[in-house]
Amino acid sequence: MSSSPQTRAYPEPAAHPLWRHQRPRPLTPAQQKRNRELLLTAQHTPRPRTTKPSVEASR
């Protein structure tokens, strides 16, 4: 039995009634400031080095 990408074993559940027709609350100025600070920190923090051994170290 082959299944196409459109068919699923179970139907997708309905959205919760409380989620319908509600707009998200706007962020407070304090939340906006915190998000900006976290974004700037994430953009300027160097990423951790990988733990893979380098080619030179294995020689």
mmCIF file of C-alpha atoms in Angstrom:
data_model
loop_
_atom_site.group_PDB
_atom_site.id
_atom_site.type_symbol
_atom_site.label_atom_id
_atom_site.label_comp_id
_atom_site.label_asym_id
_atom_site.label_seq_id
_atom_site.Cartn_x
_atom_site.Cartn_y
_atom_site.Cartn_z
ATOM 1 C CA MET A 1 0.000 0.000 0.000
ATOM 2 C CA SER A 2 1.560 3.262 -1.062
ATOM 3 C CA SER A 3 0.692 6.562 0.539
ATOM 4 C CA SER A 4 0.899 9.878 -1.203
ATOM 5 C CA PRO A 5 2.275 12.975 0.573
ATOM 6 C CA GLN A 6 -1.267 14.394 0.826
ATOM 7 C CA THR A 7 -2.700 11.493 2.808
ATOM 8 C CA ARG A 8 -2.061 11.111 6.492
ATOM 9 C CA ALA A 9 -2.821 8.299 8.876
ATOM 10 C CA TYR A 10 -4.709 10.645 11.189
ATOM 11 C CA PRO A 11 -6.513 13.898 10.441
ATOM 12 C CA GLU A 12 -4.974 17.058 11.769
ATOM 13 C CA PRO A 13 -6.655 18.098 15.017
ATOM 14 C CA ALA A 14 -8.812 21.206 15.022
ATOM 15 C CA ALA A 15 -7.362 24.384 16.467
ATOM 16 C CA HIS A 16 -8.284 25.107 20.045
ATOM 17 C CA PRO A 17 -11.395 27.322 20.184
ATOM 18 C CA LEU A 18 -9.582 29.946 22.225
ATOM 19 C CA TRP A 19 -6.951 30.367 19.474
ATOM 20 C CA ARG A 20 -9.444 31.400 16.815
ATOM 21 C CA HIS A 21 -9.974 35.017 15.819
ATOM 22 C CA GLN A 22 -7.595 36.405 18.401
ATOM 23 C CA ARG A 23 -4.824 38.764 17.558
ATOM 24 C CA PRO A 24 -1.593 38.431 19.511
ATOM 25 C CA ARG A 25 -1.079 40.956 22.282
ATOM 26 C CA PRO A 26 1.395 43.682 21.401
ATOM 27 C CA LEU A 27 4.686 43.536 23.247
ATOM 28 C CA THR A 28 5.236 46.010 26.036
ATOM 29 C CA PRO A 29 8.099 48.492 25.645
ATOM 30 C CA ALA A 30 10.046 46.536 28.281
ATOM 31 C CA GLN A 31 9.607 43.294 26.309
ATOM 32 C CA GLN A 32 10.657 45.030 23.082
ATOM 33 C CA LYS A 33 13.779 46.392 24.776
ATOM 34 C CA ARG A 34 14.686 42.974 26.192
ATOM 35 C CA ASN A 35 14.206 41.344 22.779
ATOM 36 C CA ARG A 36 16.448 43.952 21.128
ATOM 37 C CA GLU A 37 19.141 43.417 23.766
ATOM 38 C CA LEU A 38 18.999 39.639 23.390
ATOM 39 C CA LEU A 39 19.148 39.936 19.600
ATOM 40 C CA LEU A 40 22.188 42.209 19.727
ATOM 41 C CA THR A 41 23.914 39.897 22.193
ATOM 42 C CA ALA A 42 23.217 36.864 20.014
ATOM 43 C CA GLN A 43 24.488 38.644 16.896
ATOM 44 C CA HIS A 44 27.752 39.762 18.488
ATOM 45 C CA THR A 45 28.592 36.706 20.598
ATOM 46 C CA PRO A 46 31.023 34.366 18.851
ATOM 47 C CA ARG A 47 29.675 30.913 18.207
ATOM 48 C CA PRO A 48 31.265 28.064 20.181
ATOM 49 C CA ARG A 49 33.972 26.129 18.401
ATOM 50 C CA THR A 50 33.084 22.712 17.076
ATOM 51 C CA THR A 51 34.413 19.694 18.918
ATOM 52 C CA LYS A 52 35.400 17.845 15.742
ATOM 53 C CA PRO A 53 39.106 17.047 15.649
ATOM 54 C CA SER A 54 40.943 19.012 13.033
ATOM 55 C CA VAL A 55 42.915 17.383 10.220
ATOM 56 C CA GLU A 56 46.175 18.843 11.568
ATOM 57 C CA ALA A 57 45.604 17.455 15.072
ATOM 58 C CA SER A 58 45.240 13.897 13.762
ATOM 59 C CA ARG A 59 48.655 13.878 12.079
#
